[in-house]
mmCIF file of C-alpha atoms and ligand atoms in Angstrom:
data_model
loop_
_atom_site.group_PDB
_atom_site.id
_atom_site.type_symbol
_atom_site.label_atom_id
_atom_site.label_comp_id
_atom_site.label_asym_id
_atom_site.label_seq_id
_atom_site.Cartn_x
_atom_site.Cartn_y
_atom_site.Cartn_z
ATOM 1 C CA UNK A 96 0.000 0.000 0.000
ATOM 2 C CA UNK A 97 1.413 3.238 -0.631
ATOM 3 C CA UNK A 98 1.861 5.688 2.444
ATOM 4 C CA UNK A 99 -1.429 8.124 2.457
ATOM 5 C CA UNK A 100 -3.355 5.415 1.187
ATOM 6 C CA UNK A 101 -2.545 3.163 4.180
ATOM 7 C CA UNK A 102 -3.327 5.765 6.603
ATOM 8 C CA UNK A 103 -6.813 6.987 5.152
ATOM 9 C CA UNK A 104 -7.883 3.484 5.159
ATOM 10 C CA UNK A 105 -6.427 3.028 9.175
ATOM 11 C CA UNK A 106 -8.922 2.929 11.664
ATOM 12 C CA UNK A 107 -9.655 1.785 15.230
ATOM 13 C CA UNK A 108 -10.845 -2.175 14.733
ATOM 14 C CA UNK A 109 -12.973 -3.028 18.378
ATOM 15 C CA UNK A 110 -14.051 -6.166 16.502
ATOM 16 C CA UNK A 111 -11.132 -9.244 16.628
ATOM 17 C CA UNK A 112 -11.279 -12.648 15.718
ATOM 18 C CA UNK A 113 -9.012 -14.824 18.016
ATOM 19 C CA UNK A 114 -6.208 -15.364 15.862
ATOM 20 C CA UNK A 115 -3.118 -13.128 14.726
ATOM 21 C CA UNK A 116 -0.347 -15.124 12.981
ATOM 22 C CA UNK A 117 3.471 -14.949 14.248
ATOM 23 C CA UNK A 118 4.720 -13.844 11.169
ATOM 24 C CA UNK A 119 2.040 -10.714 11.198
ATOM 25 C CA UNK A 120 3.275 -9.973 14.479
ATOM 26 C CA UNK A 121 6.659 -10.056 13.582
ATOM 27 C CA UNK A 122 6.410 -7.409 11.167
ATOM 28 C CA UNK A 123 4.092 -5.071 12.961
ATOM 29 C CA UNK A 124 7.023 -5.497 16.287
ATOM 30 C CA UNK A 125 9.585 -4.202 13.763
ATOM 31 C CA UNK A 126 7.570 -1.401 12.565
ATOM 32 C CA UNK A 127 7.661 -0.130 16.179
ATOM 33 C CA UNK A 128 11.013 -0.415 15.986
ATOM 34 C CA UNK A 129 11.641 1.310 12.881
ATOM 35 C CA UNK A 130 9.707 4.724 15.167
ATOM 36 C CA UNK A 131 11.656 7.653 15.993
ATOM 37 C CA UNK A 132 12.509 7.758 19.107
ATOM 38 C CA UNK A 133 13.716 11.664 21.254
ATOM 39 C CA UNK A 134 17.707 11.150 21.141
ATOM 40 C CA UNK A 135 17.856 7.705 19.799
ATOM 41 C CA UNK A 136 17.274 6.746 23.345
ATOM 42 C CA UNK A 137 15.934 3.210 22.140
ATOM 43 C CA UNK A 138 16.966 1.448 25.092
ATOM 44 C CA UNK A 139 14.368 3.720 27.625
ATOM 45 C CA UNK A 140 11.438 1.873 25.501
ATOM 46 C CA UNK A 141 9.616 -1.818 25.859
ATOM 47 C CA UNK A 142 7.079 -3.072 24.354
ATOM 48 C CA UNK A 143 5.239 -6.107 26.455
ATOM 49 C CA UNK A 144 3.756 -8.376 23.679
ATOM 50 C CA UNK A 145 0.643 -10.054 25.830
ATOM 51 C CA UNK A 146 -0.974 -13.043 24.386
ATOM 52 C CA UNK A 147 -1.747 -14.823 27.329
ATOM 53 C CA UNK A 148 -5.798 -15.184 27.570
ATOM 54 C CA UNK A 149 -6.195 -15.337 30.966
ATOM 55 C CA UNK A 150 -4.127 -11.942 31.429
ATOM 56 C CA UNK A 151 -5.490 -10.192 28.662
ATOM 57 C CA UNK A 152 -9.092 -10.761 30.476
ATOM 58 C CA UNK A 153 -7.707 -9.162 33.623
ATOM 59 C CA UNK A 154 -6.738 -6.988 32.050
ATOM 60 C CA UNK A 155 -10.163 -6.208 30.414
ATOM 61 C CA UNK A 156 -11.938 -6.983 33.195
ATOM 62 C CA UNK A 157 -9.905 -4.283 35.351
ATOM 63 C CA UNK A 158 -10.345 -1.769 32.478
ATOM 64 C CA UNK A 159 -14.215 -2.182 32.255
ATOM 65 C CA UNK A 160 -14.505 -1.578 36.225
ATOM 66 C CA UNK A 161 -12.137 1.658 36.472
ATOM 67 C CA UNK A 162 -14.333 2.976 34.068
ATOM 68 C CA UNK A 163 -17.704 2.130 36.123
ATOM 69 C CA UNK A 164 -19.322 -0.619 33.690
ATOM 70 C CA UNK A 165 -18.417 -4.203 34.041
ATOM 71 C CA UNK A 166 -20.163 -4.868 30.579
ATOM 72 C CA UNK A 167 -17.933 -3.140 28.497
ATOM 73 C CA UNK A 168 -14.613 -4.732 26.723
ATOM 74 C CA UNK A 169 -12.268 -2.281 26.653
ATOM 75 C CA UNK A 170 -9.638 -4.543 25.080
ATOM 76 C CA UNK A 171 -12.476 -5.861 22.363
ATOM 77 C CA UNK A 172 -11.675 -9.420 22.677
ATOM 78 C CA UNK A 173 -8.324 -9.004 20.988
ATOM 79 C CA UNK A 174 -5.889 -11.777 20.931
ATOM 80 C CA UNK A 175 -2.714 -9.881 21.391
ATOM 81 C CA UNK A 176 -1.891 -6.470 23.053
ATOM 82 C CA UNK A 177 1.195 -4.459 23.222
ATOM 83 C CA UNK A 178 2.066 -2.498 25.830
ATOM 84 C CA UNK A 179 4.722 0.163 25.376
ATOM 85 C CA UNK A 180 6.629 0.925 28.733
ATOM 86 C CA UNK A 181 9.471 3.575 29.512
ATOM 87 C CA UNK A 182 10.558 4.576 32.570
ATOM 88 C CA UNK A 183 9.812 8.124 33.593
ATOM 89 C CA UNK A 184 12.943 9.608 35.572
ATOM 90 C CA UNK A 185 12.343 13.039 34.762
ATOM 91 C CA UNK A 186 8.604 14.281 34.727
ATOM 92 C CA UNK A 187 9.705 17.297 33.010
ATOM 93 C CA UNK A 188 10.717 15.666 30.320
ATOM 94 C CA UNK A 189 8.141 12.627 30.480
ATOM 95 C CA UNK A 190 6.315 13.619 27.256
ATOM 96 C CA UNK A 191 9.099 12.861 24.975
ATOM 97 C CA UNK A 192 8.917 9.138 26.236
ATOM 98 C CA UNK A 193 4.824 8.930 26.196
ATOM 99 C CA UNK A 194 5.614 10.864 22.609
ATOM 100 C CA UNK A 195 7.618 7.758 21.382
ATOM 101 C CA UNK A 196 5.235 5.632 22.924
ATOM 102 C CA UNK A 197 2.442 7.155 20.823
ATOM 103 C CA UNK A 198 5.133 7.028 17.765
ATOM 104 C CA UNK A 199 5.638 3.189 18.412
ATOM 105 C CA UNK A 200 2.221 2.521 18.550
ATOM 106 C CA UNK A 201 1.245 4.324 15.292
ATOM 107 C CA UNK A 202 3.998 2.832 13.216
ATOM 108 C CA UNK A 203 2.558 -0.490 14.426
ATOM 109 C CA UNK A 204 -1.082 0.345 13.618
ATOM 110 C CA UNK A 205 -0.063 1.743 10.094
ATOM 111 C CA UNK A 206 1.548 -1.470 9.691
ATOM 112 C CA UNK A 207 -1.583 -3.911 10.835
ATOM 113 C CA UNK A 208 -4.128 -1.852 8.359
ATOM 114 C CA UNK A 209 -1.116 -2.687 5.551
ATOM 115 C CA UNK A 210 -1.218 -6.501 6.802
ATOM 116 C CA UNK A 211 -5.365 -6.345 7.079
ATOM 117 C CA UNK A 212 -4.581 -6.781 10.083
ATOM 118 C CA UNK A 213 -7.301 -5.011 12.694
ATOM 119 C CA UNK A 214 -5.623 -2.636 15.588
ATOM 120 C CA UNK A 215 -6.638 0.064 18.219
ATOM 121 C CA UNK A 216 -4.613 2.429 20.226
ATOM 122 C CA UNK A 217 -5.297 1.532 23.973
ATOM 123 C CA UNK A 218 -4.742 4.624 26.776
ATOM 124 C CA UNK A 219 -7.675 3.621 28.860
ATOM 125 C CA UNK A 220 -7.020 0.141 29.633
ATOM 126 C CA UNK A 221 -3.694 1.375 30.446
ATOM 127 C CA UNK A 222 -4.901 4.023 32.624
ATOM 128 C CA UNK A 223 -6.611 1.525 34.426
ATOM 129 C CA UNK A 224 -3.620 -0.567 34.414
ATOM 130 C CA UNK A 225 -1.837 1.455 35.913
ATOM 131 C CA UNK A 226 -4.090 2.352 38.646
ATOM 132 C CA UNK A 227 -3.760 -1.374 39.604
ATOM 133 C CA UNK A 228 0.136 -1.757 40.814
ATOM 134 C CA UNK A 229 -0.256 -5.312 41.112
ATOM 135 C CA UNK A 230 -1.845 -6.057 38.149
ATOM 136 C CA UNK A 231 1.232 -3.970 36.202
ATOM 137 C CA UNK A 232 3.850 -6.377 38.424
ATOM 138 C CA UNK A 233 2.289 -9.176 36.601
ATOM 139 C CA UNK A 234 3.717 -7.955 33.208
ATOM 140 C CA UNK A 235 7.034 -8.240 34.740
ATOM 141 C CA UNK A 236 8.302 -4.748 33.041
ATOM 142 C CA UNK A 237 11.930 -3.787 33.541
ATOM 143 C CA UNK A 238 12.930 -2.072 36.915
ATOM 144 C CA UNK A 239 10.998 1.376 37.095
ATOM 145 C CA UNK A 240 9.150 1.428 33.531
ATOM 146 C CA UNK A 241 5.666 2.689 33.570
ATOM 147 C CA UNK A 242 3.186 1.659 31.038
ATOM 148 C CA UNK A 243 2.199 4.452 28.592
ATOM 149 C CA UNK A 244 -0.163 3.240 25.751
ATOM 150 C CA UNK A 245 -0.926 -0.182 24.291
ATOM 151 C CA UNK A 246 -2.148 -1.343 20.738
ATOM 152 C CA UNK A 247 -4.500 -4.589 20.426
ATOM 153 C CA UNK A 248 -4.077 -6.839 17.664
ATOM 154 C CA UNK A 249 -5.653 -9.405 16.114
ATOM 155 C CA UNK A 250 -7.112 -10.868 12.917
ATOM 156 C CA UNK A 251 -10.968 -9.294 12.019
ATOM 157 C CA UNK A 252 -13.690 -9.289 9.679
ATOM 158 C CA UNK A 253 -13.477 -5.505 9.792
ATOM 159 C CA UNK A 254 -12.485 -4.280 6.121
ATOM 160 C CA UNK A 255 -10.355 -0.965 5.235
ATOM 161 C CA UNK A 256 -12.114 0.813 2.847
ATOM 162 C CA UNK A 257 -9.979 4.039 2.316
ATOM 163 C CA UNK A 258 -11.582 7.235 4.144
ATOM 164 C CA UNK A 259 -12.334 10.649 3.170
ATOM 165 C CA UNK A 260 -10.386 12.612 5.758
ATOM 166 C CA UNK A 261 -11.723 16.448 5.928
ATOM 167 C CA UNK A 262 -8.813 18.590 5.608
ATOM 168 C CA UNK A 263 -9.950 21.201 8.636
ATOM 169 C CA UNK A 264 -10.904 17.844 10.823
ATOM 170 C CA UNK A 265 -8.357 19.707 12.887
ATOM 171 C CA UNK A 266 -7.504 23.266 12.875
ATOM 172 C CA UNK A 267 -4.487 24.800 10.958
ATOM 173 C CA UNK A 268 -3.325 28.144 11.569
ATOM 174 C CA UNK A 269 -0.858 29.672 9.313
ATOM 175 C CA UNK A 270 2.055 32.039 10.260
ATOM 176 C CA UNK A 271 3.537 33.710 6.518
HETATM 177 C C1 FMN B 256 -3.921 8.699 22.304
HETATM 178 C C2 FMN B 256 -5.070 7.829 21.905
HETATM 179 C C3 FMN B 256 -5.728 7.079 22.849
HETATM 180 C C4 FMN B 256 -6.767 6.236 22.488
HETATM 181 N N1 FMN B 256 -7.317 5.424 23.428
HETATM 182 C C5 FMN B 256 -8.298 4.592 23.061
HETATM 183 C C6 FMN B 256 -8.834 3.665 23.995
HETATM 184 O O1 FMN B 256 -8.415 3.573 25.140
HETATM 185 N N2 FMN B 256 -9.837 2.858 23.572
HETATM 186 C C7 FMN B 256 -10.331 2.909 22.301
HETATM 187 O O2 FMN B 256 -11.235 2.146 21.983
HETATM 188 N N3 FMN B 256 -9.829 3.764 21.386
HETATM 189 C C8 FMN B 256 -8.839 4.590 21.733
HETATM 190 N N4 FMN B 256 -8.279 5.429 20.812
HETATM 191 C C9 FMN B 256 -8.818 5.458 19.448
HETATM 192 C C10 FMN B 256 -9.590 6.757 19.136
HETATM 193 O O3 FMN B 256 -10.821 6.755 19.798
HETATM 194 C C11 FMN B 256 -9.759 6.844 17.608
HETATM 195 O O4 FMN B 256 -8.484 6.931 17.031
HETATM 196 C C12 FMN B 256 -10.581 8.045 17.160
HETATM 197 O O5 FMN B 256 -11.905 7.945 17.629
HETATM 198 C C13 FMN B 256 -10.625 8.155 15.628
HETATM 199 O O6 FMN B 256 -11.070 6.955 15.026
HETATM 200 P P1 FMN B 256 -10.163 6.135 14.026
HETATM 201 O O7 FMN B 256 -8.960 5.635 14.775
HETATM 202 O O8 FMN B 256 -11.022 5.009 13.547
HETATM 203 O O9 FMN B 256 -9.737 7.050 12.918
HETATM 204 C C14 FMN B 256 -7.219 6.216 21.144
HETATM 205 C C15 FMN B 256 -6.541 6.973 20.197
HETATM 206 C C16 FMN B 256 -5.474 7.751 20.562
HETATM 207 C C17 FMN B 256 -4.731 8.516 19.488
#
């Protein structure tokens, strides 16, 4: 797919079958790692590649009760999430990690809507997550990393038609 193409015909899949093949994963991990990342400082990110059912519906369940309705799925059913982790040592400077968090995450849902592959960017779950300090202990994430974002994966019946995007969806200002 070529570049614009691929991202007009992204969008937020919250429908997942139960299957996402290794070698699909494998090439959506390495277009995270192909993101730019503030100083080359690749070794400050993780990603936490969770395919494990019984965690992922902890982790769902936990989601749908932080946000007040135990009926909801806030991970869809997907059969894979990845949650990006950095640690934050210096607040002040803690948006250029969650910035290459957000960075990973896109490159890798770019890359799933090129693969047909369905994807969603995930900050509530992680909100939630992270809320829960035991529940983050069970991801078993390098000393002092926080999670910032996650992206669920999976196979779907979802299709990609390619969008119309308005071109003032968001607001441009111009300085001549
Ligand atoms: C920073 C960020 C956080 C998001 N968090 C969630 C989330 O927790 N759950 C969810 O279902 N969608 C989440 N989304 C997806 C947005 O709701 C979605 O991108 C937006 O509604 C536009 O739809 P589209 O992705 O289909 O173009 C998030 C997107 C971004 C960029």
């Amino acid at each position: 797919m070529e570049t614009l193409k691929t991202m007009t015909c992204r969008k937020s899949v919250r429908s997942y079958k139960n299957t996402l093949s290794d070698a699909d994963l494998q090439k959506i991990l390495l277009s995270a790692q192909a993101a730019p990342i503030g100083m080359g400082k690749y070794d400050t990110m993780h990603m936490t590649v969770i395919r494990n059912a019984e965690l992922l519906q902890e982790l769902d369940r936990n989601g749908a009760d932080f946000f007040g309705d135990p009926s909801t799925k806030p991970l869809y059913g997907a059969p894979c999430l990845v949650v990006i982790s950095t640690p934050i040592e210096n607040p002040a400077m803690g948006n250029v990690q969650y910035s290459n968090a957000a960075m990973m995450a896109e490159h890798m849902c770019l890359m799933a809507t090129d693969l047909g592959i369905g994807s969603c960017n995930i900050w509530g779950a992680i909100a939630a997550l992270n809320a829960k300090p035991e529940l983050v202990a069970k991801l078993g994430l390098p000393e002092g990393h926080v999670p910032c974002c996650a992206v669920t994966l999976g196979d779907t019946d979802d299709t990609f038609p390619e969008r119309e995007i308005p071109a003032d969806r968001i607001a441009v200002s111009y300085i001549d």
